Short mmCIF file of C-alpha atoms in Angstrom, two decimals:
data_model
loop_
_atom_site.label_atom_id
_atom_site.label_comp_id
_atom_site.label_asym_id
_atom_site.label_seq_id
_atom_site.Cartn_x
_atom_site.Cartn_y
_atom_site.Cartn_z
CA MET A 13 -21.34 6.53 9.36
CA SER A 14 -22.30 5.41 5.86
CA ALA A 15 -23.85 1.96 5.53
CA THR A 16 -21.65 1.21 2.51
CA VAL A 17 -17.92 1.14 1.80
CA GLU A 18 -15.81 1.14 -1.34
CA PHE A 19 -14.60 -2.17 -2.75
CA ALA A 20 -12.76 -3.40 -5.84
CA ARG A 21 -13.14 -6.66 -7.70
CA MET A 22 -9.58 -7.79 -8.53
CA ASN A 23 -7.68 -10.98 -9.27
CA GLY A 24 -4.25 -12.45 -8.76
CA LEU A 25 -3.56 -15.07 -11.45
CA GLY A 26 -7.33 -15.50 -11.67
CA ASN A 27 -7.69 -15.94 -7.90
CA LYS A 28 -10.89 -13.92 -7.35
CA ILE A 29 -10.38 -11.19 -4.75
CA LEU A 30 -12.62 -8.50 -3.26
CA VAL A 31 -10.57 -5.68 -1.72
CA VAL A 32 -12.81 -3.86 0.75
CA ASP A 33 -11.89 -0.49 2.30
CA MET A 34 -12.88 -0.62 5.98
CA ARG A 35 -10.54 2.17 7.09
CA GLY A 36 -12.06 4.64 9.52
CA ARG A 37 -14.74 2.19 10.68
CA PRO A 38 -15.03 0.04 13.83
CA ASP A 39 -17.07 -2.73 12.19
CA LYS A 40 -15.98 -5.69 10.04
CA VAL A 41 -17.19 -7.51 6.95
CA THR A 42 -19.49 -10.15 8.42
CA SER A 43 -19.53 -13.83 7.56
CA ALA A 44 -23.12 -13.40 6.38
CA ALA A 45 -22.06 -10.64 4.00
CA ALA A 46 -19.25 -12.81 2.65
CA VAL A 47 -21.61 -15.72 1.98
CA ALA A 48 -24.12 -13.40 0.27
CA LEU A 49 -21.43 -11.83 -1.93
CA ASN A 50 -20.09 -15.22 -2.93
CA ALA A 51 -23.56 -16.42 -3.87
CA ASP A 52 -23.81 -13.73 -6.57
CA PRO A 53 -21.97 -14.73 -9.80
CA GLN A 54 -20.84 -11.13 -10.27
CA THR A 55 -19.16 -10.89 -6.87
CA GLU A 56 -18.23 -14.50 -6.11
CA PHE A 57 -14.70 -14.64 -4.76
CA ASP A 58 -11.98 -16.78 -3.26
CA GLN A 59 -10.97 -14.27 -0.57
CA ILE A 60 -12.09 -10.92 0.77
CA MET A 61 -9.18 -8.67 1.78
CA ALA A 62 -10.66 -6.10 4.18
CA ILE A 63 -8.32 -3.15 4.78
CA HIS A 64 -8.60 -1.76 8.33
CA ASP A 65 -6.77 1.01 10.15
CA PRO A 66 -3.35 -0.12 11.45
CA LYS A 67 -3.24 -1.74 14.88
CA ALA A 68 0.54 -1.91 15.28
CA ASP A 69 3.17 0.81 15.06
CA GLY A 70 5.11 0.80 11.81
CA THR A 71 2.35 -0.85 9.78
CA ASP A 72 0.17 0.69 7.09
CA ALA A 73 -2.97 -1.37 7.64
CA PHE A 74 -4.46 -4.42 9.30
CA ILE A 75 -5.82 -6.90 6.75
CA ASP A 76 -8.79 -9.09 7.74
CA ILE A 77 -9.15 -12.05 5.36
CA LEU A 78 -12.35 -14.02 4.75
CA ASN A 79 -12.90 -17.14 2.68
CA SER A 80 -15.90 -17.57 0.42
CA ASP A 81 -17.69 -19.71 3.02
CA GLY A 82 -17.44 -16.87 5.54
CA SER A 83 -14.62 -18.44 7.56
CA LYS A 84 -11.43 -16.56 8.45
CA ALA A 85 -8.14 -17.08 6.61
CA GLN A 86 -4.73 -16.31 8.05
CA ALA A 87 -2.90 -15.61 4.80
CA CYS A 88 -3.55 -14.95 1.11
CA GLY A 89 -0.58 -14.10 -1.07
CA ASN A 90 -2.55 -13.38 -4.23
CA GLY A 91 -4.92 -11.17 -2.27
CA THR A 92 -2.05 -9.29 -0.67
CA ARG A 93 -0.71 -8.40 -4.12
CA CYS A 94 -4.15 -7.02 -4.99
CA VAL A 95 -4.15 -4.86 -1.85
CA VAL A 96 -0.70 -3.52 -2.76
CA GLN A 97 -1.80 -2.62 -6.28
CA ALA A 98 -4.92 -0.87 -4.98
CA LEU A 99 -3.05 1.15 -2.34
CA ALA A 100 -0.18 1.96 -4.70
CA ALA A 101 -2.66 3.40 -7.20
CA GLU A 102 -4.31 5.43 -4.42
CA THR A 103 -1.17 6.75 -2.71
CA GLY A 104 1.63 6.62 -5.30
CA ARG A 105 3.70 4.62 -2.84
CA LYS A 106 5.46 1.38 -3.75
CA ALA A 107 6.27 -0.29 -0.42
CA PHE A 108 3.84 -1.33 2.33
CA THR A 109 3.82 -3.18 5.64
CA PHE A 110 0.65 -5.03 6.64
CA GLN A 111 -0.44 -6.83 9.79
CA THR A 112 -2.56 -9.99 9.59
CA VAL A 113 -3.52 -12.54 12.21
CA ALA A 114 -0.60 -14.61 10.86
CA GLY A 115 1.94 -11.81 11.39
CA ILE A 116 3.60 -8.94 9.54
CA LEU A 117 3.85 -8.88 5.73
CA ASN A 118 6.11 -6.55 3.75
CA ALA A 119 5.34 -5.96 0.08
CA VAL A 120 6.61 -3.84 -2.80
CA GLU A 121 5.34 -3.00 -6.29
CA HIS A 122 8.07 -3.09 -8.97
CA GLU A 123 8.41 -0.85 -12.02
CA ASP A 124 7.12 -3.62 -14.31
CA GLY A 125 3.89 -3.85 -12.29
CA THR A 126 4.69 -7.15 -10.60
CA ILE A 127 4.45 -7.26 -6.82
CA SER A 128 6.67 -9.06 -4.32
CA VAL A 129 5.28 -10.13 -0.95
CA ASP A 130 7.47 -11.31 1.91
CA MET A 131 5.35 -14.17 3.25
CA GLY A 132 7.60 -14.72 6.26
CA ARG A 133 9.14 -17.97 7.47
CA PRO A 134 7.53 -21.37 6.87
CA VAL A 135 6.50 -23.44 9.87
CA PHE A 136 7.22 -27.18 9.98
CA GLY A 137 6.44 -28.26 13.56
CA TRP A 138 3.49 -30.65 13.66
CA GLN A 139 1.83 -28.89 16.60
CA LYS A 140 2.01 -25.47 14.95
CA ILE A 141 0.75 -26.49 11.48
CA PRO A 142 -1.31 -28.02 13.25
CA LEU A 143 -1.65 -31.80 12.86
CA ALA A 144 -3.72 -34.14 15.00
CA GLU A 145 -0.85 -36.64 15.31
CA GLU A 146 2.83 -36.24 16.15
CA PHE A 147 5.27 -36.38 13.24
CA HIS A 148 8.93 -35.61 13.81
CA ASP A 149 9.46 -35.23 10.05
CA THR A 150 6.66 -33.30 8.37
CA SER A 151 8.34 -33.34 4.97
CA ARG A 152 6.53 -36.67 4.44
CA ILE A 153 3.63 -37.89 6.56
CA GLU A 154 1.46 -40.99 6.42
CA LEU A 155 -1.74 -39.98 4.64
CA GLN A 156 -3.30 -41.33 1.46
CA ILE A 157 -6.40 -41.37 -0.72
CA GLY A 158 -7.39 -44.51 -2.63
CA PRO A 159 -6.72 -48.25 -2.23
CA ILE A 160 -4.07 -49.04 0.35
CA ASP A 161 -2.01 -51.02 -2.16
CA ASN A 162 -2.42 -48.47 -4.98
CA PRO A 163 -3.24 -45.02 -3.56
CA VAL A 164 -4.13 -42.16 -5.88
CA LEU A 165 -2.39 -39.64 -3.62
CA HIS A 166 -0.08 -40.35 -0.70
CA SER A 167 2.73 -39.15 1.59
CA PRO A 168 2.25 -35.37 1.42
CA SER A 169 4.68 -32.77 2.68
CA VAL A 170 2.89 -30.61 5.25
CA MET A 171 3.67 -27.18 6.64
CA SER A 172 2.14 -23.82 7.53
CA MET A 173 2.57 -20.67 5.49
CA GLY A 174 0.29 -18.75 7.84
CA ASN A 175 -2.32 -21.44 7.17
CA PRO A 176 -2.07 -25.27 6.95
CA HIS A 177 -0.93 -26.83 3.66
CA ALA A 178 -0.54 -30.38 2.39
CA ILE A 179 1.49 -30.88 -0.80
CA PHE A 180 0.93 -34.14 -2.68
CA TRP A 181 3.67 -34.97 -5.21
CA VAL A 182 2.42 -36.34 -8.53
CA ASP A 183 4.16 -37.55 -11.67
CA ARG A 184 1.58 -36.59 -14.27
CA ASP A 185 -0.50 -33.57 -15.30
CA VAL A 186 -2.06 -32.04 -12.17
CA MET A 187 -5.23 -31.32 -14.15
CA SER A 188 -5.74 -35.06 -14.77
CA TYR A 189 -6.64 -35.72 -11.11
CA ASP A 190 -10.20 -35.43 -9.80
CA LEU A 191 -9.29 -32.81 -7.21
CA ALA A 192 -12.92 -31.72 -6.93
CA ARG A 193 -13.65 -35.17 -5.43
CA PHE A 194 -10.52 -35.63 -3.33
CA GLY A 195 -10.19 -32.03 -2.17
CA PRO A 196 -13.09 -31.91 0.31
CA LEU A 197 -12.09 -35.26 1.84
CA LEU A 198 -8.52 -34.15 2.39
CA GLU A 199 -9.34 -30.59 3.50
CA ASN A 200 -11.55 -32.01 6.25
CA HIS A 201 -9.42 -35.07 7.10
CA PRO A 202 -9.10 -35.68 10.87
CA MET A 203 -5.35 -35.18 10.49
CA PHE A 204 -6.02 -31.44 10.06
CA PRO A 205 -7.91 -30.03 13.09
CA GLU A 206 -8.05 -26.59 11.42
CA ARG A 207 -8.62 -28.07 7.94
CA ALA A 208 -5.95 -27.64 5.25
CA ASN A 209 -5.23 -26.36 1.76
CA ILE A 210 -4.59 -29.31 -0.56
CA THR A 211 -2.13 -28.91 -3.45
CA LEU A 212 -1.06 -31.25 -6.23
CA ALA A 213 2.51 -30.50 -7.34
CA GLN A 214 4.46 -31.84 -10.31
CA VAL A 215 8.16 -30.98 -10.41
CA THR A 216 9.16 -30.31 -14.03
CA SER A 217 12.80 -29.26 -13.55
CA PRO A 218 15.19 -28.26 -10.75
CA THR A 219 13.84 -24.70 -11.10
CA SER A 220 10.18 -25.18 -12.08
CA MET A 221 6.99 -26.94 -11.08
CA THR A 222 3.26 -27.02 -11.78
CA THR A 223 0.58 -26.80 -9.10
CA ARG A 224 -3.17 -27.01 -8.62
CA THR A 225 -4.96 -26.30 -5.33
CA TRP A 226 -8.12 -27.08 -3.42
CA GLU A 227 -8.34 -24.13 -1.04
CA ARG A 228 -9.57 -24.42 2.52
CA GLY A 229 -12.88 -22.62 2.82
CA ALA A 230 -13.01 -21.79 -0.90
CA GLY A 231 -12.77 -25.06 -2.85
CA LEU A 232 -11.24 -25.38 -6.29
CA THR A 233 -9.41 -22.13 -6.96
CA LEU A 234 -7.74 -20.71 -10.05
CA ALA A 235 -4.68 -19.86 -7.96
CA CYS A 236 -3.47 -19.81 -4.35
CA GLY A 237 -0.35 -17.82 -3.48
CA SER A 238 0.34 -19.36 -0.07
CA ALA A 239 -0.07 -22.83 -1.63
CA ALA A 240 2.48 -21.95 -4.32
CA CYS A 241 4.87 -20.80 -1.59
CA SER A 242 4.29 -24.01 0.36
CA ALA A 243 4.90 -26.15 -2.72
CA ALA A 244 8.12 -24.31 -3.50
CA VAL A 245 9.42 -24.60 0.06
CA SER A 246 8.43 -28.27 0.31
CA ALA A 247 10.12 -29.05 -3.01
CA ALA A 248 13.37 -27.48 -1.84
CA ARG A 249 13.04 -29.09 1.59
CA THR A 250 12.75 -32.57 0.05
CA GLY A 251 15.54 -32.03 -2.49
CA ARG A 252 13.26 -31.92 -5.52
CA THR A 253 14.30 -28.37 -6.51
CA GLY A 254 16.53 -25.53 -5.40
CA ARG A 255 15.33 -22.65 -3.24
CA LYS A 256 14.21 -20.47 -6.17
CA VAL A 257 11.56 -21.78 -8.56
CA THR A 258 8.97 -20.74 -11.09
CA ILE A 259 5.49 -22.04 -10.33
CA ASN A 260 3.21 -22.69 -13.29
CA VAL A 261 -0.28 -22.34 -11.82
CA ALA A 262 -2.07 -24.80 -14.10
CA SER A 263 -5.62 -23.74 -13.27
CA ALA A 264 -5.02 -19.98 -13.68
CA LYS A 265 -6.95 -18.39 -16.57
CA PRO A 266 -4.92 -17.85 -18.67
CA PRO A 267 -2.15 -20.09 -17.28
CA ALA A 268 0.34 -17.92 -15.42
CA VAL A 269 3.46 -18.12 -13.30
CA LEU A 270 4.67 -17.05 -9.88
CA SER A 271 8.30 -16.68 -8.89
CA ILE A 272 9.04 -18.04 -5.42
CA GLU A 273 12.30 -17.73 -3.52
CA TRP A 274 12.89 -19.40 -0.15
CA ARG A 275 15.59 -16.97 0.83
CA GLU A 276 18.58 -18.66 2.42
CA ARG A 277 19.86 -15.74 4.50
CA ASP A 278 16.73 -15.46 6.66
CA ASP A 279 14.42 -18.34 5.56
CA HIS A 280 11.75 -15.86 4.42
CA VAL A 281 9.60 -16.80 1.42
CA ILE A 282 9.34 -14.11 -1.27
CA MET A 283 6.51 -14.44 -3.79
CA THR A 284 6.46 -12.31 -6.94
CA GLY A 285 3.60 -12.09 -9.42
CA PRO A 286 0.90 -9.89 -10.96
CA ALA A 287 -2.41 -8.42 -9.80
CA GLU A 288 -5.28 -7.13 -11.92
CA TRP A 289 -8.03 -4.59 -11.23
CA GLU A 290 -11.42 -5.46 -12.78
CA TRP A 291 -14.09 -3.06 -11.49
CA SER A 292 -15.17 -1.20 -8.36
CA GLY A 293 -18.30 -0.37 -6.41
CA ARG A 294 -19.77 -0.08 -2.94
CA LEU A 295 -21.08 -2.73 -0.55
CA ASP A 296 -22.73 -3.05 2.83
CA PRO A 297 -20.26 -4.95 5.05
CA SER A 298 -23.11 -6.20 7.23
CA THR A 299 -25.44 -7.62 4.57
CA GLY A 300 -23.35 -7.93 1.40
CA LEU A 301 -25.72 -5.78 -0.70
CA TRP A 302 -23.65 -4.05 -3.36
CA SER A 303 -23.63 -1.79 -6.42
CA ARG A 304 -21.12 -1.15 -9.19
CA ASP A 305 -19.68 2.29 -9.82
CA ALA A 306 -21.34 2.32 -13.23
CA ASP A 307 -24.77 1.64 -11.76
CA ARG A 308 -24.35 3.17 -8.31
CA GLY A 309 -27.96 4.25 -8.18
CA ALA A 310 -29.40 0.75 -7.83
CA GLU A 311 -28.45 -2.15 -5.65
CA ALA A 312 -27.57 -5.37 -7.46
CA GLN A 313 -30.20 -8.02 -7.58
#
């Protein structure tokens, strides 16, 4: 068995993704390899999407997801779109079914190149998100940052979209908040025993909103698909918008949009947006040593 595997550097709305082909192998991308890859400016990433042979009947692949700190992630919508684009280019197919630790994901590439991912049903129960305290209504919980009489952020909507999310509603530009300072405090707040993704959301109309996210295990991110889904669902759940919205991802480079529908007939969340291939190479899933296709003969320094 070769020590190296093929991988592609891709992005979804700027969300930095490494798609790693682990099919036909029994091993996994290690946490140490993930940390090493993220430490290199050329391969730093938000998530690794490792494609493994299917484990369940009726699925095309099992996707193992790693954050940039080497921890496991349950879901990554932007990364899933990248996997679909990569496999569609390889196979000529348009529709795929993936298994993750969070469940089954169905996805399809459209003629215009955009990709829709069925992210499944949102979870609202406090024990399943999970939270450390009981809340009967998780559309608004007691949590704040800043002075008690004048908090900077407060009363988030919380839910799981395969991973825990807290949505803080703001009334000014999401880029004007010091999320780099607040994000780590909130991600690791005792309220979230499995940590949480922290999103600032500004509703701009009944059908649109702007978001910015501090991602669990990755930090400030240019985009986070599951966070966009969680913001859209939470906005509809609290009466701020309808069930179909356009998300302006403020930190994406360049700024970009996702279309999110919380489908009424089955409560599934459908996310539609782009993916982009950047370059490809090979890497050692044990150590993280890598080379680009253009300079395959030498390992990167």
